CSV table of C-alpha atoms in Angstrom, one decimal:
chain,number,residue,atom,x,y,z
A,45,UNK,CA,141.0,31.8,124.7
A,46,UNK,CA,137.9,33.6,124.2
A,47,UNK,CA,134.9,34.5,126.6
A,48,UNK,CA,131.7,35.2,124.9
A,49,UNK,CA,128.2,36.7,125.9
A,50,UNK,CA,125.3,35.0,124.6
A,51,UNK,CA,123.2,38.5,122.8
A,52,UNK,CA,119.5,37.9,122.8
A,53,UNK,CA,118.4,39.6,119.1
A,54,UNK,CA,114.5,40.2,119.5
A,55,UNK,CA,112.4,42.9,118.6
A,56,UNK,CA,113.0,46.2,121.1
A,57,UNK,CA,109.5,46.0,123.5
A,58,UNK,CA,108.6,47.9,126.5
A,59,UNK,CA,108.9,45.2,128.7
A,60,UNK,CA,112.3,44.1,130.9
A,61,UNK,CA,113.2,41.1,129.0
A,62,UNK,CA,114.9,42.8,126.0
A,63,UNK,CA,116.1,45.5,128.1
A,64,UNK,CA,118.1,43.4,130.6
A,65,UNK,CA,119.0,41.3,128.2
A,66,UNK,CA,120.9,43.7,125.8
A,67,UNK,CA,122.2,45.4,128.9
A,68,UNK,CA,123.6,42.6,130.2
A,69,UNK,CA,125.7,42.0,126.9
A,70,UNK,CA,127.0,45.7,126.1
A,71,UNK,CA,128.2,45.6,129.8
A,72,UNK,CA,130.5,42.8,129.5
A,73,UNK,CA,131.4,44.0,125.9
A,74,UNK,CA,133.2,46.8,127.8
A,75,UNK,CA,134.8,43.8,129.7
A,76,UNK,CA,136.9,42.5,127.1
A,77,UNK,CA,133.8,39.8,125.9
A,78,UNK,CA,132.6,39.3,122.5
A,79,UNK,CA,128.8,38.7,121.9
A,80,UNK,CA,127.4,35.6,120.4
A,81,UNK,CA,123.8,36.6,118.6
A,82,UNK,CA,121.0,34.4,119.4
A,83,UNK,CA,117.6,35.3,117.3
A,84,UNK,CA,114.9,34.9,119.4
A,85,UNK,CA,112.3,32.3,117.7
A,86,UNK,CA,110.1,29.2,118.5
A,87,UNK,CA,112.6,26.3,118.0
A,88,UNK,CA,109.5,23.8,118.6
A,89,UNK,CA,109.0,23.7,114.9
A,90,UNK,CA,112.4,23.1,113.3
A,91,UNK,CA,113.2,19.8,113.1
A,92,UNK,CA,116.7,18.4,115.4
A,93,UNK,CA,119.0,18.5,112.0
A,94,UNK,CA,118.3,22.1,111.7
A,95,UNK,CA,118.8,23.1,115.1
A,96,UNK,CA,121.8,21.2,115.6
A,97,UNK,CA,123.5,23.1,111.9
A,98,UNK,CA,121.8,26.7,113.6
A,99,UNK,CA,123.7,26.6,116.5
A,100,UNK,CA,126.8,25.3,114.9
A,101,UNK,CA,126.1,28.2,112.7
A,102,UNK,CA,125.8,30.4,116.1
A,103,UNK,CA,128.8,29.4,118.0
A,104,UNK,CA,131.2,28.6,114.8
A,105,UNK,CA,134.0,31.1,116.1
A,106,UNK,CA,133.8,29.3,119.5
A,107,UNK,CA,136.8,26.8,120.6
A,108,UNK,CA,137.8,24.1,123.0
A,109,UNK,CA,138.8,26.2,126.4
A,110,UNK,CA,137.0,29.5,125.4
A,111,UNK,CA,133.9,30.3,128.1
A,112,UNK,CA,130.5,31.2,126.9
A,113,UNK,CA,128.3,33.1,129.3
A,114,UNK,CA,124.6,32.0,128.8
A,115,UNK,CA,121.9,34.1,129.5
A,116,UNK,CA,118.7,32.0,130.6
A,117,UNK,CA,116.2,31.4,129.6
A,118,UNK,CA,116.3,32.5,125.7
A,119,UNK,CA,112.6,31.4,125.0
A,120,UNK,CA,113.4,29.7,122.2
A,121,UNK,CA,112.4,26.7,124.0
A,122,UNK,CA,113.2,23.7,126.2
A,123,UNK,CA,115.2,21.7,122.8
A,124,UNK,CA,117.2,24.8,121.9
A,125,UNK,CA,118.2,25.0,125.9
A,126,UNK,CA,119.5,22.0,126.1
A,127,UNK,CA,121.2,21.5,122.4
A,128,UNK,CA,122.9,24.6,123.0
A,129,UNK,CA,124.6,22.7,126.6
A,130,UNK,CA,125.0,19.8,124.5
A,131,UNK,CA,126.9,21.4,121.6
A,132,UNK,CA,129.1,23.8,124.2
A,133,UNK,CA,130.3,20.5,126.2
A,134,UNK,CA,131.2,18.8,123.0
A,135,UNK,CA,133.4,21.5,122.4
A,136,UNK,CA,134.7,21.9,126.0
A,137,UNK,CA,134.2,25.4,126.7
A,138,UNK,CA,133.8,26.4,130.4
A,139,UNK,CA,129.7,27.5,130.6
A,140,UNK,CA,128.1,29.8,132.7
A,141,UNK,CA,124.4,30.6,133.1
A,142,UNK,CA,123.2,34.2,133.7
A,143,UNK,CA,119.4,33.7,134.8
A,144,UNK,CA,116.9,36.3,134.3
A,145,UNK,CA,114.4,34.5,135.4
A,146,UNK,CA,113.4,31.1,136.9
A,147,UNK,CA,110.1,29.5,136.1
A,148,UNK,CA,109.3,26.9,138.2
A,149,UNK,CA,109.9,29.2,141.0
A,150,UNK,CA,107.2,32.0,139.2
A,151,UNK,CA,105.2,29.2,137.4
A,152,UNK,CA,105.2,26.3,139.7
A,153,UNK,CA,101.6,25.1,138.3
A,154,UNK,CA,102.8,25.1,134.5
A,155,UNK,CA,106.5,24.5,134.2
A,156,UNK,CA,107.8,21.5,133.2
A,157,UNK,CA,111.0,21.4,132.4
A,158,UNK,CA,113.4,20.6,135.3
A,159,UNK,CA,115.9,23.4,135.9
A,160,UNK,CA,117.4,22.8,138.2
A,161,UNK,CA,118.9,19.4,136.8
A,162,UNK,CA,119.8,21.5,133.4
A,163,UNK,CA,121.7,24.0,135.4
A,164,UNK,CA,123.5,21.4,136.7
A,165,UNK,CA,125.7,21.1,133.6
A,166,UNK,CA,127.0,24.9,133.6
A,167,UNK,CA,130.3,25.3,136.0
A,168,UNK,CA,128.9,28.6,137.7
A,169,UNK,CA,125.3,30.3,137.8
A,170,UNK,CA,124.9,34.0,138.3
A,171,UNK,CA,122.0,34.4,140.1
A,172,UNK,CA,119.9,37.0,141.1
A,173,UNK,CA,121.3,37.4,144.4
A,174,UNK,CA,121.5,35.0,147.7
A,175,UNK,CA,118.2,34.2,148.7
A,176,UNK,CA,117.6,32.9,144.9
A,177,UNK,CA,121.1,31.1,145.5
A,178,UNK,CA,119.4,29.3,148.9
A,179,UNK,CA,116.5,28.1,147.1
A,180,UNK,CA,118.3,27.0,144.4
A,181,UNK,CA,120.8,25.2,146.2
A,182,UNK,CA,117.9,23.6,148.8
A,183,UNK,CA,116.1,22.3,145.2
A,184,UNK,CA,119.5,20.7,144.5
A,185,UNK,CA,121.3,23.1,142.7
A,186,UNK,CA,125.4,21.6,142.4
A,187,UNK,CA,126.8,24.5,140.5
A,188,UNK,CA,129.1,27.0,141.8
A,189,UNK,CA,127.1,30.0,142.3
A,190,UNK,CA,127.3,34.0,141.6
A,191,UNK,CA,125.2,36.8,143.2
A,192,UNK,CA,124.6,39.6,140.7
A,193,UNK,CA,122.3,41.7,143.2
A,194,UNK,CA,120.5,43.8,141.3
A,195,UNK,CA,120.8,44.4,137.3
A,196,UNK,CA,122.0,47.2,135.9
A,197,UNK,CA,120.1,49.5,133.5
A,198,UNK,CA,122.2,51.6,130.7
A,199,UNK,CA,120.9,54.7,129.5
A,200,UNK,CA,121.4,56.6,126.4
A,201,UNK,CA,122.1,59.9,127.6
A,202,UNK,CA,123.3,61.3,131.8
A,203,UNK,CA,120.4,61.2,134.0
A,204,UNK,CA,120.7,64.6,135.9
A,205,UNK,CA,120.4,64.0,139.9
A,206,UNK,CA,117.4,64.9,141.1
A,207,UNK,CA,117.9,67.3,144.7
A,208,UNK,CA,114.2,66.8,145.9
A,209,UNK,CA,111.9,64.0,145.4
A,210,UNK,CA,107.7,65.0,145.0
A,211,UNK,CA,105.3,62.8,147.8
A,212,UNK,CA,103.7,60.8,144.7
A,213,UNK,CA,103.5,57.4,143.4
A,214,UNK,CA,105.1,56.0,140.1
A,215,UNK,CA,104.8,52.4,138.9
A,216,UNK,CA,106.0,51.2,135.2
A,217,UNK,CA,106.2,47.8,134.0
A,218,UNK,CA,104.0,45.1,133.5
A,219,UNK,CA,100.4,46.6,135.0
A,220,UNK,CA,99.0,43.2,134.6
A,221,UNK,CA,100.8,42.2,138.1
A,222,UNK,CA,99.0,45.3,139.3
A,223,UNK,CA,95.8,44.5,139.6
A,224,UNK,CA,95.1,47.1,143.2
A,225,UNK,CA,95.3,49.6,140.4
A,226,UNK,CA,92.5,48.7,139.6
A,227,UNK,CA,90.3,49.7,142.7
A,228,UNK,CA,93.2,53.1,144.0
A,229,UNK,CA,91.7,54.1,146.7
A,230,UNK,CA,94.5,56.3,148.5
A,231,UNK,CA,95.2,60.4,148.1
A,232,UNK,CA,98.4,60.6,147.4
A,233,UNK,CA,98.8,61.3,143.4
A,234,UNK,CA,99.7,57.9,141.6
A,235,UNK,CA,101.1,57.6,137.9
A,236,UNK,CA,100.8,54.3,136.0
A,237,UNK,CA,103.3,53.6,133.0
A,238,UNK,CA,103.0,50.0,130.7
A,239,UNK,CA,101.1,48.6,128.1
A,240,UNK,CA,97.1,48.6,128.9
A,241,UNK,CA,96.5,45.9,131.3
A,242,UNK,CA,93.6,43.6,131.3
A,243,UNK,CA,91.6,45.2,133.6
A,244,UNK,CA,90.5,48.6,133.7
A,245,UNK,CA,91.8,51.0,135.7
A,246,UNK,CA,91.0,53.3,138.2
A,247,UNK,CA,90.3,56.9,137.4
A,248,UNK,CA,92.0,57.8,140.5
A,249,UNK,CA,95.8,56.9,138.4
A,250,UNK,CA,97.0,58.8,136.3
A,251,UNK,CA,97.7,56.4,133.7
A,252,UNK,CA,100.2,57.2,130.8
A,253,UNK,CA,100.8,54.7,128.1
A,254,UNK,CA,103.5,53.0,126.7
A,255,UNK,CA,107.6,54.4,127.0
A,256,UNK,CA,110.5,52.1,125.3
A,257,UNK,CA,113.0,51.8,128.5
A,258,UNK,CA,115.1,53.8,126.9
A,259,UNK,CA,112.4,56.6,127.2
A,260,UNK,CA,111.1,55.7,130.1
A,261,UNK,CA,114.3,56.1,131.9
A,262,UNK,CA,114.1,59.9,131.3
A,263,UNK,CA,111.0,60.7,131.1
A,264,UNK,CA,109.9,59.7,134.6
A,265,UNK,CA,108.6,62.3,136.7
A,266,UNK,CA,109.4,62.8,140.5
A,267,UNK,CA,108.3,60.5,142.7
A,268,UNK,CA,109.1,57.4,144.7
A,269,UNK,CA,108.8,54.2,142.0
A,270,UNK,CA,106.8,51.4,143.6
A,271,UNK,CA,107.6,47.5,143.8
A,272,UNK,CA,104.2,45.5,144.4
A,273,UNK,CA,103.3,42.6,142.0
A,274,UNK,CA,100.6,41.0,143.4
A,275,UNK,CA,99.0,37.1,142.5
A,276,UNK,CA,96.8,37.3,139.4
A,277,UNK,CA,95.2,34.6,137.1
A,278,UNK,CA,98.5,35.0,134.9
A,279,UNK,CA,100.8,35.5,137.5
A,280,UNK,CA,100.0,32.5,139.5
A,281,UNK,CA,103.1,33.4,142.1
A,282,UNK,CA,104.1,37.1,141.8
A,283,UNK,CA,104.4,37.5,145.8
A,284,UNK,CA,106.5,34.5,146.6
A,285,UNK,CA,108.6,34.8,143.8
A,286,UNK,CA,109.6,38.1,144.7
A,287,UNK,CA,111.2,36.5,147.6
A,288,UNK,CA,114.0,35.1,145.5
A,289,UNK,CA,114.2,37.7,142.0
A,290,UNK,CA,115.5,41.1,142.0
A,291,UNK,CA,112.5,43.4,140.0
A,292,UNK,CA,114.3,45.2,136.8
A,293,UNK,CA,111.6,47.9,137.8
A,294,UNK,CA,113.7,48.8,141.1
A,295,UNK,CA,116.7,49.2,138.8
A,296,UNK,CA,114.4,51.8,136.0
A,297,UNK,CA,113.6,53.4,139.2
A,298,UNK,CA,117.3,54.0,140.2
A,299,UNK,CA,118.8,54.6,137.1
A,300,UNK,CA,116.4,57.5,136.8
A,301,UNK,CA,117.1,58.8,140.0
A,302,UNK,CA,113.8,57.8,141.7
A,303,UNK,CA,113.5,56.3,145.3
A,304,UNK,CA,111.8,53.1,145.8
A,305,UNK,CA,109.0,51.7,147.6
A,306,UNK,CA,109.6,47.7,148.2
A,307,UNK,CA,107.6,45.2,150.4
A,308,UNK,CA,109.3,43.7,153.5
A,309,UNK,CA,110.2,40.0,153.3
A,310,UNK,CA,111.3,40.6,149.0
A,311,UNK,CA,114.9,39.5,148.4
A,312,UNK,CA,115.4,43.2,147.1
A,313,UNK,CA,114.1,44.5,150.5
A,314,UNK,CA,117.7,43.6,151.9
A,315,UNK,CA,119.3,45.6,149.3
A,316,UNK,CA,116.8,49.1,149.7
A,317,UNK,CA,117.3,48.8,153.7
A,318,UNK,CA,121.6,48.2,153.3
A,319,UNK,CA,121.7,51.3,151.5
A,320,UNK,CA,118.9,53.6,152.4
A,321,UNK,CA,117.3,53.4,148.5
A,322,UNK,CA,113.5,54.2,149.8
A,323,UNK,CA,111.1,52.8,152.1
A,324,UNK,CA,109.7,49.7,152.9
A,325,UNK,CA,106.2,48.6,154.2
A,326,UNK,CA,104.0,45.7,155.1
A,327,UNK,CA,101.0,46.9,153.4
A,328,UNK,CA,100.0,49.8,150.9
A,329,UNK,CA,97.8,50.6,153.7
A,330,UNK,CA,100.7,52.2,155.0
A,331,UNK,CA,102.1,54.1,152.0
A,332,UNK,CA,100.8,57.6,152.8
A,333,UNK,CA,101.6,57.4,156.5
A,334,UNK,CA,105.5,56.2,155.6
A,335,UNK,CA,105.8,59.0,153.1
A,336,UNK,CA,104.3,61.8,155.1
A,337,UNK,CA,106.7,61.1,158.3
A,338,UNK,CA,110.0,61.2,156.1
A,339,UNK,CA,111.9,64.3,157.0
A,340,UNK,CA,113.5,66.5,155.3
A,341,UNK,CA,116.7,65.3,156.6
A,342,UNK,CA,115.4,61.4,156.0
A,343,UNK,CA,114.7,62.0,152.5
A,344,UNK,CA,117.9,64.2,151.3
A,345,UNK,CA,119.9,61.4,152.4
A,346,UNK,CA,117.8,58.8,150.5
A,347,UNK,CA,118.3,61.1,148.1
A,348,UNK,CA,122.4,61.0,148.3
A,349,UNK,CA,122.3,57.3,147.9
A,350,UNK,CA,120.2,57.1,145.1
A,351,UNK,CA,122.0,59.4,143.3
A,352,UNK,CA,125.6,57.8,143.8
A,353,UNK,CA,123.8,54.0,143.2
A,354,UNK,CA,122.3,55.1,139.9
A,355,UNK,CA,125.9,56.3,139.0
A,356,UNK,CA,127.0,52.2,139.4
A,357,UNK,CA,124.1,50.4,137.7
A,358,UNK,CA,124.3,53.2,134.5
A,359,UNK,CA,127.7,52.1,134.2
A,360,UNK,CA,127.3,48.0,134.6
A,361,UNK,CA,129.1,48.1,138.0
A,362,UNK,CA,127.3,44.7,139.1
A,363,UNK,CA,127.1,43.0,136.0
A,364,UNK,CA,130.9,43.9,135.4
A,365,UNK,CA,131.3,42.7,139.2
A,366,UNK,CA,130.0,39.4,138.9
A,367,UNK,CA,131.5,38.8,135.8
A,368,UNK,CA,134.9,39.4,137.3
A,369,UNK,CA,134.0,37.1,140.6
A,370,UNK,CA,132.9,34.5,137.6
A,371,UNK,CA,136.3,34.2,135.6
A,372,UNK,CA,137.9,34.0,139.4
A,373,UNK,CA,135.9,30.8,140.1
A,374,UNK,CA,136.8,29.4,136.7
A,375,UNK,CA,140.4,29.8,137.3
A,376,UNK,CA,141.0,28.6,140.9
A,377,UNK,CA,138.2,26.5,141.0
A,378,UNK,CA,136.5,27.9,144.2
A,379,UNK,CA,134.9,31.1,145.0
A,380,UNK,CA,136.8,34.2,145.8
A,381,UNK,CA,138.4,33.9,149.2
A,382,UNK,CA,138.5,37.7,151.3
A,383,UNK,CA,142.1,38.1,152.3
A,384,UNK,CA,142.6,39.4,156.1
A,385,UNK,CA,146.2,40.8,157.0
A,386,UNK,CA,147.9,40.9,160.3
């Protein structure tokens, strides 16, 4: 029997849905699990016939016990989701989703297509970490679920470890759920990285264009890397939906040996406070105040636990993690029990 990963093939961007993605499947490659290519296209226009010979085409090497991992969604749209399901339980291979995102929870207003009831047909779910499990479960999720925790972010060549960390402000990624950049008001030096967003930002940023994660990932300079989407016009629900997903920014960040600044009452808070990755506040108000008190003594051993956490997600440690926990729950049936000795 043979487990596959589902490989999203789209065009490299500088955005986190190509890079976690791609991560995702060389990780388990290392595993022992062979990738299953899935060109990213709009399968609104090809008529059933064709999508049903497609992913025949796609999963021809696939057989009855094998497990397919599925990473969700592909944006290939709602028909391809649910043909692909359709075609796997035909040929009676176990199926587990590995969600990226989940859009009724960050579009509420303009998603449609009911989850929940679709994830319903995969035997486990890896999910972003508890409190995404909780919500799911109270919306009526039924499928045995898997915390991934944070994603993991590969890199091309050995980030150094940096010893000291400058007082300064770095944010990368999508600047469009970063609209206070627009009106920086604060002292302490700021440096934006991501495509030009649709407002125009302050001359108080230092802004710096475009870098392909790969790039990006080196390239950073010191800093502590900051975690605040905000509600726009097109992200309707940025602030609550950071209560359930885990930022792929927080995991740039890490990887390149950054701290992290993360709001208190996000799902990733819990992780930054267990293992003393950076600092969390209420309110930018507070960012120079809660930078300026950090001692030396404070910030070396931030600094110690960046540097040994960036060693596991460079390396897949909690993609590879939840993988394993995965193929425990297909075989017994049940979740992994801890085992307690007298």
């Amino acid at each position: 029997m043979t487990t596959w990963m589902t490989d999203i093939i789209q065009a490299t961007d500088s955005g986190a849905t190509f890079k976690a993605r791609n991560d995702i499947s060389k990780f388990s490659e290392q595993l022992g699990l062979r990738r299953l290519p899935i060109f990213r296209y709009d399968a609104t226009l090809e008529s059933l016939d064709s999508l049903h010979a497609r992913i025949d085409g796609i999963t021809a090497g696939v057989k009855a016990g094998d497990t397919v991992y599925y990473q969700f969604p592909t944006y290939n749209g709602v028909q391809f989701e649910k043909t692909f399901v359709q075609h796997m339980h035909i040929r009676q291979v176990n199926l587990v989703a590995v969600l990226h995102d989940v859009e009724f929870l960050r579009f509420p207003s303009t998603t449609y297509f009911d989850e929940i009831t679709y994830l319903n047909n995969f035997d486990v779910v890896i999910v972003h970490n508890y409190r995404m499990e909780t919500v799911l479960k109270e919306y009526g999720l039924k499928s045995n679920a898997v915390n991934l925790n944070i994603f993991d972010y590969s890199v091309n060549v050995q980030i150094p470890d940096r010893k000291k960390i400058e007082k300064k402000i770095i944010v990368a990624g999508s600047l469009n759920k970063s609209d206070y950049l627009k009106n920086w008001s604060y002292k302490i030096p700021i440096i934006a990285y991501g495509k030009q967003p649709n407002y125009s930002i302050s001359s108080q940023v230092d802004y710096r264009g475009v870098l392909s994660p790969n790039q990006i990932v080196q390239k950073l300079p010191s800093g502590f890397g900051l975690v605040w989407d905000v509600n726009t016009n097109q992200y309707e629900n940025s602030e609550e939906y950071a209560k359930y997903n885990n930022p792929h920014k927080v995991s740039l960040y890490i990887a390149s040996g950054l701290p992290v600044i993360v709001k208190r009452g996000t799902a990733i808070a819990t992780m930054v406070q267990t293992y003393n990755l950076g600092i969390i506040i209420d309110s930018l108000d507070e960012l120079e105040e809660k930078i300026h008190q950090l001692t030396e003594r404070q910030l070396d051993g931030i600094m110690i636990q960046v540097n040994h956490f960036k060693m596991l997600l460079t390396t897949g440690f909690f993609t590879k993690h939840a993988i394993i926990e995965t193929e425990f729950q297909i075989a017994m049936g049940y979740p992994e029990r801890s085992l307690f000795y007298e």
